[in-house]
Coordinates of C-alpha atoms in Angstrom, one line a residue:
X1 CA -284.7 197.5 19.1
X2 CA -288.3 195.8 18.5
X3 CA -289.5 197.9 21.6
X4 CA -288.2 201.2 19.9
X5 CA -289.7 200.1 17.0
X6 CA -293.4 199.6 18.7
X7 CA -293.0 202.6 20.5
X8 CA -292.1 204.6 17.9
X9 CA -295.5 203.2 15.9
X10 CA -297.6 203.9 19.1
X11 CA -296.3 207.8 19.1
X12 CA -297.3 208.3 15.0
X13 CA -300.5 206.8 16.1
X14 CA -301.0 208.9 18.7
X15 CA -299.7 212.4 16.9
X16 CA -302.1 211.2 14.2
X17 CA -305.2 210.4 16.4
X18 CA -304.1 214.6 17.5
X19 CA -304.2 215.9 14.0
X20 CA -300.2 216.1 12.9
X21 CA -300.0 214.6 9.2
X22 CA -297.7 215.0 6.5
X23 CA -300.8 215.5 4.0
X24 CA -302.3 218.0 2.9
X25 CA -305.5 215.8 2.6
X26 CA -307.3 217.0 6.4
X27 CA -309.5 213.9 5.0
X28 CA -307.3 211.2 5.2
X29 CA -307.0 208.9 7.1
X30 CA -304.2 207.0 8.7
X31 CA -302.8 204.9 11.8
X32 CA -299.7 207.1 11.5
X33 CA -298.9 210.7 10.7
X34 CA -296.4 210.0 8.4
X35 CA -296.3 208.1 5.2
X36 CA -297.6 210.3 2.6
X37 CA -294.4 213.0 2.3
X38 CA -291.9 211.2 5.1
X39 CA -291.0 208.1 7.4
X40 CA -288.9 207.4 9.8
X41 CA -285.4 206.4 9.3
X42 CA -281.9 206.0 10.2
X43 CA -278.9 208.1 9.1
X44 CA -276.3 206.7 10.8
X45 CA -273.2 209.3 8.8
X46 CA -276.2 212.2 9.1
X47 CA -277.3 212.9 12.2
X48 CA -278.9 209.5 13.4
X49 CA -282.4 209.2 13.6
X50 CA -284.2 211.4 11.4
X51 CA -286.9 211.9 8.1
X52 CA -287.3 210.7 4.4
X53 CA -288.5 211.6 1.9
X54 CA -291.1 208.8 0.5
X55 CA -291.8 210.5 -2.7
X56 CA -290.1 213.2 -4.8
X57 CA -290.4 216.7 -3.0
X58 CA -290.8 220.1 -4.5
X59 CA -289.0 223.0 -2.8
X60 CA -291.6 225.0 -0.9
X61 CA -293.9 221.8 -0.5
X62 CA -296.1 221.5 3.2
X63 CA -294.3 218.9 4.4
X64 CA -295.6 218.6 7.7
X65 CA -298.5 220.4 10.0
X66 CA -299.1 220.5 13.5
X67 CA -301.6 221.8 14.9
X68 CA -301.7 224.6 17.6
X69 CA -303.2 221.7 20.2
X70 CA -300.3 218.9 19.4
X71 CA -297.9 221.6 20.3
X72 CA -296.2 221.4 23.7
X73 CA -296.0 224.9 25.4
X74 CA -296.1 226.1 28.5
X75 CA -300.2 227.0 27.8
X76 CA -301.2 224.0 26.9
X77 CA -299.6 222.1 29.9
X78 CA -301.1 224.6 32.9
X79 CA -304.8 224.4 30.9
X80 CA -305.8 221.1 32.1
X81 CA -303.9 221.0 35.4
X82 CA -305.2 223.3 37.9
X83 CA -302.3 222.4 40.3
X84 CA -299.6 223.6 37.9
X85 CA -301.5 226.3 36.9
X86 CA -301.9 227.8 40.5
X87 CA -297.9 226.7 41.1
X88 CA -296.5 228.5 37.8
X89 CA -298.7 231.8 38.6
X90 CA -297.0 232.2 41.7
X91 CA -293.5 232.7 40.4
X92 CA -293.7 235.4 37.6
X93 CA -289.9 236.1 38.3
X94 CA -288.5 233.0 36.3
X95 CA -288.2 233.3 32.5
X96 CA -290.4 231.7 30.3
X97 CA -287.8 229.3 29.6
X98 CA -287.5 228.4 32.8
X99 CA -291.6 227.8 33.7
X100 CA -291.7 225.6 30.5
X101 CA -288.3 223.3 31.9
X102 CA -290.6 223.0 35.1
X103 CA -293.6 222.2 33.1
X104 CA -291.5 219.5 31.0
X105 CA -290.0 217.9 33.9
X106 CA -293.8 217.8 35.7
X107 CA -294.8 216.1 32.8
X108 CA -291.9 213.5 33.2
X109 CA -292.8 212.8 36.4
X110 CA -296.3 211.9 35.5
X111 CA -295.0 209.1 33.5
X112 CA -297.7 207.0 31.5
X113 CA -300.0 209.0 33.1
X114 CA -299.4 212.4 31.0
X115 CA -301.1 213.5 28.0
X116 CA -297.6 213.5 26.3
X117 CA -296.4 210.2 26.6
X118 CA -296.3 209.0 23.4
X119 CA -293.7 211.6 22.8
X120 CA -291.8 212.4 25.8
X121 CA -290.9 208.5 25.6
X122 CA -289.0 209.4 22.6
X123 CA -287.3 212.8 24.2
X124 CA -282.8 211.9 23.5
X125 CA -282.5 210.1 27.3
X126 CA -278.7 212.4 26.9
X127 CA -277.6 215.8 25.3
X128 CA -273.8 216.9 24.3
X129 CA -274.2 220.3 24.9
X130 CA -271.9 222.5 26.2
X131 CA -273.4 222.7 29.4
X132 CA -273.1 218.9 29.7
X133 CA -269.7 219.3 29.8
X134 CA -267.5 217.7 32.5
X135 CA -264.2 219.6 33.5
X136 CA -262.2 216.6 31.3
X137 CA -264.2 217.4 27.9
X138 CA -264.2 220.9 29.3
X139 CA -260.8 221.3 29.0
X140 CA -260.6 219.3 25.8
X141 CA -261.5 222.2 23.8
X142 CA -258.3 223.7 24.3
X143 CA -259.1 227.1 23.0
X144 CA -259.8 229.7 25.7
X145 CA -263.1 231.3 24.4
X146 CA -264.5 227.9 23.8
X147 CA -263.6 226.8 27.6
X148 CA -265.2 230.1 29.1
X149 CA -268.3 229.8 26.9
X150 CA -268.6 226.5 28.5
X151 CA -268.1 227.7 31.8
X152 CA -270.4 230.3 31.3
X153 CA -273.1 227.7 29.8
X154 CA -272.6 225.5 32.6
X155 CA -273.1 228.7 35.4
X156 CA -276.4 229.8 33.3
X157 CA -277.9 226.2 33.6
X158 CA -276.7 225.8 37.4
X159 CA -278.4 229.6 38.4
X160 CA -281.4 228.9 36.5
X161 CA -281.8 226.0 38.1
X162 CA -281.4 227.2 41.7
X163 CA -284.1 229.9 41.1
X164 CA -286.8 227.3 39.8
X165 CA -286.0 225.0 43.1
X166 CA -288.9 226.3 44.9
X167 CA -291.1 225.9 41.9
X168 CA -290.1 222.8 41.8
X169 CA -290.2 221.3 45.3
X170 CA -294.3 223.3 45.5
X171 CA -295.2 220.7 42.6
X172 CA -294.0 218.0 44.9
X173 CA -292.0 216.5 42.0
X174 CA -289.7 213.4 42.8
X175 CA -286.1 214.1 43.8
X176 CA -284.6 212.6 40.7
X177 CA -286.7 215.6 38.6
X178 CA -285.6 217.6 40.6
X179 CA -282.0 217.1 40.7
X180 CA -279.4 219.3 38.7
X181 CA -279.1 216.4 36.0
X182 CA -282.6 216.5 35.1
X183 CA -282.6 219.8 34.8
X184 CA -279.8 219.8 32.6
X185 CA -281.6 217.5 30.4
X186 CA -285.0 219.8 30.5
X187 CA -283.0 222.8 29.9
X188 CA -280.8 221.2 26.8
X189 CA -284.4 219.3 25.4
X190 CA -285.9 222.9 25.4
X191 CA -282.4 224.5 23.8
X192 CA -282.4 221.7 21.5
X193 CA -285.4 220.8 20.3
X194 CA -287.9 224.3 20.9
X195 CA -289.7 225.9 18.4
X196 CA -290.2 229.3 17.7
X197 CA -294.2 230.5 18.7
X198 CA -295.5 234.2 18.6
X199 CA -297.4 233.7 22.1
X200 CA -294.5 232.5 24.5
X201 CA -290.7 233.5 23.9
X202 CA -290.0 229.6 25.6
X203 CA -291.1 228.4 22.0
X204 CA -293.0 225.2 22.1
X205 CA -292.0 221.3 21.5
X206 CA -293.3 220.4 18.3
X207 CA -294.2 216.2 18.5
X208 CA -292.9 214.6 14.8
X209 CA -291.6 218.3 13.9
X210 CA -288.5 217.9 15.8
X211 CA -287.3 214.6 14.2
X212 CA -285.9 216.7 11.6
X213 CA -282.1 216.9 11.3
X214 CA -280.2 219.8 10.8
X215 CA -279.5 221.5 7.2
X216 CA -276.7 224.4 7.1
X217 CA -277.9 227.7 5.1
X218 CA -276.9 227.2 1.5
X219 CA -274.7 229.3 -0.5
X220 CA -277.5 231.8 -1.4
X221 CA -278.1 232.2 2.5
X222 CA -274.2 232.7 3.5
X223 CA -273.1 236.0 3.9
X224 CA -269.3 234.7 3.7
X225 CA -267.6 238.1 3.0
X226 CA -263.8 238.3 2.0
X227 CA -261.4 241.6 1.9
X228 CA -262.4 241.6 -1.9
X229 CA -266.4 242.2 -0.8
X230 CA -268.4 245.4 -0.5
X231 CA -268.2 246.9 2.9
X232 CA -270.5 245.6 5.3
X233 CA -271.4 247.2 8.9
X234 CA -273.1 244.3 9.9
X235 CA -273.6 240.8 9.5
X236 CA -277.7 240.1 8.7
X237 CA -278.5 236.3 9.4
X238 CA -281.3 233.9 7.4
X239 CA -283.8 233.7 9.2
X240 CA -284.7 230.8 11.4
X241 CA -287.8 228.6 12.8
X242 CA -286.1 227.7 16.1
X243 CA -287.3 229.9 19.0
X244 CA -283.3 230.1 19.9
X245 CA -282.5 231.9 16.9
X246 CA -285.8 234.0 16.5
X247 CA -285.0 235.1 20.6
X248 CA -281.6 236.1 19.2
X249 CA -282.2 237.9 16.0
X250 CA -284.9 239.9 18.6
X251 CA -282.0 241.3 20.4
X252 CA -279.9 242.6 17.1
X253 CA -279.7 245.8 16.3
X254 CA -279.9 246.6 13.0
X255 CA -281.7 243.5 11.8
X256 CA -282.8 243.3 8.2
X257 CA -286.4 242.2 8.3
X258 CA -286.9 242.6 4.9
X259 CA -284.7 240.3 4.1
X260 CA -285.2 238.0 6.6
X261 CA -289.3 237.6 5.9
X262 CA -288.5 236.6 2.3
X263 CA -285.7 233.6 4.0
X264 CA -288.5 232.3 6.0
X265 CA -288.9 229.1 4.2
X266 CA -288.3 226.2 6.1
X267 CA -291.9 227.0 7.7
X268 CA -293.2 228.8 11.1
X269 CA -296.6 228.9 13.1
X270 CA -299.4 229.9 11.2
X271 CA -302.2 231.4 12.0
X272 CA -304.6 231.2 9.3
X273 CA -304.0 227.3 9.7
X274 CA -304.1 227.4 13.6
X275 CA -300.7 224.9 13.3
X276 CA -297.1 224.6 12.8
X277 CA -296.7 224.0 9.4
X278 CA -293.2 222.6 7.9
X279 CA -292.2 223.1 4.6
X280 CA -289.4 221.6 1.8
X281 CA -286.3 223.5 1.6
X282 CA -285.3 222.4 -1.6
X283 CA -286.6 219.6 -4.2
X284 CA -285.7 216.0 -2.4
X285 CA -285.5 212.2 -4.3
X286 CA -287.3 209.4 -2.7
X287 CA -285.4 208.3 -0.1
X288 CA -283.5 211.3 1.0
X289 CA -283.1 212.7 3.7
X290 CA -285.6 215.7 4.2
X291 CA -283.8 218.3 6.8
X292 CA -284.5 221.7 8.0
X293 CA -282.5 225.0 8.6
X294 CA -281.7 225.7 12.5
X295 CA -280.2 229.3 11.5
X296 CA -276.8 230.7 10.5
X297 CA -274.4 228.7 13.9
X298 CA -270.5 228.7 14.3
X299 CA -269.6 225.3 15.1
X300 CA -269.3 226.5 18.7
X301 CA -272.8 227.9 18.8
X302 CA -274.0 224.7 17.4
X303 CA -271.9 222.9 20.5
X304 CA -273.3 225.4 23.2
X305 CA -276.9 225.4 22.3
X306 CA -277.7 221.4 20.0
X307 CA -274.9 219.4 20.7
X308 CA -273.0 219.0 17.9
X309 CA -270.8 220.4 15.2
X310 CA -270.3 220.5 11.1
X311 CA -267.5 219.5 9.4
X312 CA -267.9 221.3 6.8
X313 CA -269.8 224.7 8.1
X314 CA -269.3 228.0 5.8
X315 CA -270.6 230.1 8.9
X316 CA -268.2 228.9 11.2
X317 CA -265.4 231.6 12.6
X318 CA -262.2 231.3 14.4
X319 CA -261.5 234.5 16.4
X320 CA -257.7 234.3 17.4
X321 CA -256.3 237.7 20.2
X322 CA -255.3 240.4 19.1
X323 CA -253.9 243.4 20.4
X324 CA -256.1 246.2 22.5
X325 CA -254.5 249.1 20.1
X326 CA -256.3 247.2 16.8
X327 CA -259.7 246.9 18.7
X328 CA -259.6 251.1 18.9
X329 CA -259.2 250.8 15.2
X330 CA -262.3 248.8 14.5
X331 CA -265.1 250.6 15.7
X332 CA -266.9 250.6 12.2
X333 CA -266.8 247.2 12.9
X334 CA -268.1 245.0 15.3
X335 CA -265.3 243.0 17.7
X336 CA -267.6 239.5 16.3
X337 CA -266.8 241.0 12.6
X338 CA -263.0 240.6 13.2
X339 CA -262.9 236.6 12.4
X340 CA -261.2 234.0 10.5
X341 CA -263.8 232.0 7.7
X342 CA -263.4 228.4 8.2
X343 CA -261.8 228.2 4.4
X344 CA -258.5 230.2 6.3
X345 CA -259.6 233.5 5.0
X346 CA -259.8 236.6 7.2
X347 CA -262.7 238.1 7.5
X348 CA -263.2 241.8 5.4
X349 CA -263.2 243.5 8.6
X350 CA -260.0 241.9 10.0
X351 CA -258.5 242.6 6.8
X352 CA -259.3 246.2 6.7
X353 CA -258.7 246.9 10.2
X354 CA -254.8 245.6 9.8
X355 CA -254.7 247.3 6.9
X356 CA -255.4 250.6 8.8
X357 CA -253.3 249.6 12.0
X358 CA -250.0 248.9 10.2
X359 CA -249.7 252.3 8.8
X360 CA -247.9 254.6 10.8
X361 CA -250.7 257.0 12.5
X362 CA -248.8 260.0 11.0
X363 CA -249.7 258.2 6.9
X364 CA -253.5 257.7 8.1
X365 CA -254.9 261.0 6.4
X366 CA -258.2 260.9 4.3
X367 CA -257.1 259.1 1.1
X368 CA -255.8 256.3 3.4
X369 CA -259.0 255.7 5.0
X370 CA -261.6 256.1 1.8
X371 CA -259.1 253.5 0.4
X372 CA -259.8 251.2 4.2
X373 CA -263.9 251.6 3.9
X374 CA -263.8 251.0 0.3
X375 CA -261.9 248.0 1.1
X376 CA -258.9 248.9 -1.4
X377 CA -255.5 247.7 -1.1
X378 CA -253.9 250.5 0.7
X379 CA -250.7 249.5 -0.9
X380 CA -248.1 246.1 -1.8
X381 CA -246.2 246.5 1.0
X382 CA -248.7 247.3 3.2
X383 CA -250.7 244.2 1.7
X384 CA -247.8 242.1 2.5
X385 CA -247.4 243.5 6.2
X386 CA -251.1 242.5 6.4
X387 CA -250.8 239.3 5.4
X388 CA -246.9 238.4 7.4
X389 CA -248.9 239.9 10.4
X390 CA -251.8 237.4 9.8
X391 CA -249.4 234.6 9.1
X392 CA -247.3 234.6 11.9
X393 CA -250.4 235.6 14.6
X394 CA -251.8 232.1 13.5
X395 CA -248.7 230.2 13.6
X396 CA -248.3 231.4 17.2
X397 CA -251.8 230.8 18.3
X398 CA -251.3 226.9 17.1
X399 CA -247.8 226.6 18.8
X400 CA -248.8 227.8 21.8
X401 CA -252.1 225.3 21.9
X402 CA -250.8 221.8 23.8
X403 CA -251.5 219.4 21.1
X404 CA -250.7 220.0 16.7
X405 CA -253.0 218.6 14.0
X406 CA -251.6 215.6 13.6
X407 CA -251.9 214.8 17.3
X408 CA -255.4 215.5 17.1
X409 CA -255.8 213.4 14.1
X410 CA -254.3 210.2 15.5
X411 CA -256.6 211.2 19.0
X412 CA -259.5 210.8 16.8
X413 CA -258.8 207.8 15.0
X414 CA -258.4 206.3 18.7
X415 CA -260.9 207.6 20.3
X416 CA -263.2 205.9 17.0
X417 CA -261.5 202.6 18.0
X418 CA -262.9 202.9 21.5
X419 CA -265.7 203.5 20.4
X420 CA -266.5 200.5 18.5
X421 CA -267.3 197.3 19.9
X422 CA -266.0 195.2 17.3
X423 CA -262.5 196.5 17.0
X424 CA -259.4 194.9 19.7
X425 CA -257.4 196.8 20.8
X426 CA -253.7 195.4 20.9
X427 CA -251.5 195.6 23.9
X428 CA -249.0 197.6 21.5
X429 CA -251.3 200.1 20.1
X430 CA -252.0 201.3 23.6
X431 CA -248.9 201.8 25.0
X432 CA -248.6 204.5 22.0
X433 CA -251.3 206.2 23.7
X434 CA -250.6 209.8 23.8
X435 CA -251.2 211.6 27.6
X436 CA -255.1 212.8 26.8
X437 CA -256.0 209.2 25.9
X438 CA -253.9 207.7 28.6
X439 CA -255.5 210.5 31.1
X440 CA -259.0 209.3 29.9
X441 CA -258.2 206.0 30.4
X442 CA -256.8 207.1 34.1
X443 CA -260.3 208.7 34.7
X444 CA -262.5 205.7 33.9
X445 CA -260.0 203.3 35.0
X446 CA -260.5 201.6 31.5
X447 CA -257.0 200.0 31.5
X448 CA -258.0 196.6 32.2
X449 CA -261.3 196.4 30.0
X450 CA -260.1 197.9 26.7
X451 CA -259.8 194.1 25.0
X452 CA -256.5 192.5 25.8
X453 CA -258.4 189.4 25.9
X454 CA -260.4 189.2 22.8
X455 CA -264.1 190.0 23.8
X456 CA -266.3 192.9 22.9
X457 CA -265.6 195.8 24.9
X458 CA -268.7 197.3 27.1
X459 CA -267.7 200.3 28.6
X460 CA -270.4 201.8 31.3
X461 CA -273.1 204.2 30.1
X462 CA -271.5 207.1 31.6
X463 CA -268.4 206.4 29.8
X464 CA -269.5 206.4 26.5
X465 CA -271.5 209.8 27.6
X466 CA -267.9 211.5 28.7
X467 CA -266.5 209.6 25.3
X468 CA -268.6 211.1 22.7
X469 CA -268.4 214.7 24.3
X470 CA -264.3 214.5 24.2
X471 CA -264.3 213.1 21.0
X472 CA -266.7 216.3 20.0
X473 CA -264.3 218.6 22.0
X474 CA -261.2 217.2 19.7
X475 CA -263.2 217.4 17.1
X476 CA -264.0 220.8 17.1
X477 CA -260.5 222.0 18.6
X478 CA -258.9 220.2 15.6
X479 CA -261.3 222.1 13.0
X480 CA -260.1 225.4 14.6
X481 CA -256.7 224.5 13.9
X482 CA -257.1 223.6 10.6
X483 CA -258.5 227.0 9.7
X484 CA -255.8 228.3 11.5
X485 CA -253.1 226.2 9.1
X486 CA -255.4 227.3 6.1
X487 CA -254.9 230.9 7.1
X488 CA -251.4 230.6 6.9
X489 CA -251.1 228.4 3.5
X490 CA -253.7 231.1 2.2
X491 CA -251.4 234.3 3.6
X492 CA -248.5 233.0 2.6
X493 CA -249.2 232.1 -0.8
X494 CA -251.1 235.9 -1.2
X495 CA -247.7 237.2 0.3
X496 CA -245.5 235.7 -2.5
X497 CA -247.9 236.9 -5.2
X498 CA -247.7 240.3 -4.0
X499 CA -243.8 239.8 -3.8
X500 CA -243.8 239.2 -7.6
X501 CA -245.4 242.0 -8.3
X502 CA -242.5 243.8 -6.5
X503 CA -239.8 241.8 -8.3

């Protein structure tokens, strides 16, 4: 803990000694670049390690400003090494992403002896996401999309990483760097932790700027849309500083820039100022936490792409099957449109598209479909259909997932006992073991060090790794069921209302 701590004062020195301060005063001086806005601090409930605020913080306030030369891109590492410079020119076929998990791993392998030092020491040594999954946590998740978008994270890394080999092995790094695992590491640090820069679709690492945790867009961000809202063909998302989301919003079609320029507030590259500058998102007390918006994120996109999940998340969606006839139905809307909120109510688009596909195709003349894009009640008992269709589709989607809530639940509260050193086990509490914890157990032969005898339990390094990833995969199975149960309760109790109104 004391060395963390000394290394940690050893990397503000250094980002201060290369211009990254928390001041608007260029003047000032300081052994550390923080302590005039922020410090660093623990948040053990909130993300972990993170930023406070050291003084009261107005909305819209420069919080932080790095400039363009403290920034960790794939420029600034080739300028003042000819022999990477000469390597990465050679393979213009690999992505940008992939030359700057090269460069980052190259600049691991210097050790001491690299610029960035200071800060690479301080780089998470592990990452939960997705494609850090093992075929245990893997399979964890239950829910079929989530398993395939795993499968498909893990094949992306895995591909990407066979390409760069060459790359690699011409830089003469050490085996270890260039082994699957570290790339997985460079590959989830960049995912993770990149910012967005005009110059290089890679983004850059952003030393100090990254020890910000993650804020979810507020209320006046969220474009939450029940069947009661206007119609909407699309779904336009805040804008965000992380490269990821600035590399996807680039791909949409359709985007509203308009709108997204005036959501640009959490900060961005600027020119004028030759640096990254950071700003408040809202007004902060001393001592709070000062966090920044990633972008709008299911909980699943946050899985696949940081490495962890929300409970409370107002853009999160649960998609559940439905049937190839209702999909020909929905082309004014998007297949992603056709969702669950995480509160348990469908989306407008699902709603309207049931609507329309439980009338009889001889009823669906013009007045029934101005009343469908208007997103009108076509009718009670059509309403009702809607919502009985709705009801029952969820109840089948949870009885036909292996474990209920309440299993999940008690998995949890076990899974936290595992995890804490200071809690024992008793002999009785594990024979009640359900068959995930008991085939967890059977995996890391555990059985005969989970604290029978009294004394702390140490599990090995890679266990608590596979651990924390399950616990995340129950976790975020668990939330989808719960929006599936709050579907039902909320169909159900719109279904007798509409009854009423019959009686």
């Amino acid at each position: 803990m004391e060395l963390e701590h000394q290394t940690m004062e050893t990397f503000l020195r250094w980002a201060a000694d290369i211009g990254i301060s928390d001041s608007i005063d260029s003047s000032r001086c300081s052994d550390s670049c923080l302590g005039h806005s922020l410090s660093v601090a623990d948040f053990p409930l909130a993300g972990g390690r993170g930023l406070r605020a050291v003084r009261e913080l107005r909305k819209g306030e420069l919080v932080l400003k790095v400039p363009r030369n403290a920034l960790m891109t794939t420029e600034s590492m080739v300028a003042n090494d000819q022999k990477l410079n000469d390597a990465v020119n050679l393979h213009g076929s690999l992505s940008s992403t992939q030359i700057l998990s090269v460069c980052l791993l190259y600049e691991m392998s210097k050790g001491k002896k690299s610029f960035w030092y200071p800060y690479l020491v301080h780089l998470p040594r592990d990452y939960d996401l997705l494609a850090t999954f093992g075929e245990f946590e893997k399979q964890a998740l239950q829910v079929e999309d989530a398993v395939w978008v795993t499968e498909k994270a893990t094949a992306k890394c895995q591909s990407e990483w066979k390409e760069a080999g060459t790359l690699m092995k011409e830089l003469d790094l050490k085996p270890k760097f260039q082994s699957f695992q570290a790339w997985l590491w460079a590959s989830a640090t960049i995912s993770s932790r990149t910012l967005h820069i005009p110059w290089d679709s890679a983004g850059c690492l952003c030393p100090a700027g990254d020890l910000f945790n993650y804020d979810a867009p507020g209320d006046d961000l969220n474009y939450s849309e029940g069947p009661e809202s206007a119609i909407q063909t699309s779904s336009p998302q805040p804008a965000s500083i992380t490269n990821l989301e600035c590399r996807n919003n680039e791909e949409e079609a359709g985007l509203n820039v308009e709108i997204q320029s005036e959501r640009l507030t959490d900060g961005g590259f600027e020119e004028d100022a030759n640096a990254y500058c950071l700003y408040a998102r809202r007004n902060y007390q001393l001592g709070e936490q000062v966090l920044l918006c990633y972008g709008t994120y299911t909980n699943l996109e946050l899985l696949e792409h940081y490495g962890f999940m929300l409970e409370e998340n107002s853009n999160d969606k649960v998609f559940i099957p439905l049937e190839t006839s209702l999909y020909s139905l929905a082309s004014s809307w998007p297949k992603d449109s056709l969702y669950i909120h995480q509160d348990g109510k469908p989306s407008f688009a699902l709603v309207s598209t049931l609507r329309l596909w439980l009338v009889p195709q001889s009823q669906r003349d013009k007045s029934v479909m101005r009343l469908v894009y208007a997103g009108s009640q076509i009718s009670v008992k059509n309403e009702i259909l809607v919502m009985k269709w709705m009801s029952e589709k969820c109840g089948s989607v949870l009885r036909n997932l292996p474990t209920s809530v309440s299993e999940d639940n008690l998995l949890l509260h076990n899974i936290d006992k595992l995890q804490d050193p200071k809690i024992r086990l008793e002999q009785k509490e594990t024979e009640a073991f359900g068959s995930e914890m008991r085939a967890f157990l059977d995996v890391n032969r555990l059985w005969d060090v989970i604290g029978f005898s009294g004394k702390d339990v140490e599990f090995p390094r890679r266990t608590n790794r596979m651990m924390s990833k399950w616990r995340l995969s129950v976790q975020w199975r668990l939330s989808y069921k719960r929006t599936l149960a709050d579907c039902i309760y909320y169909c159900n109790e719109k279904m007798n209302n509409l009854l009423g109104t019959l009686r």
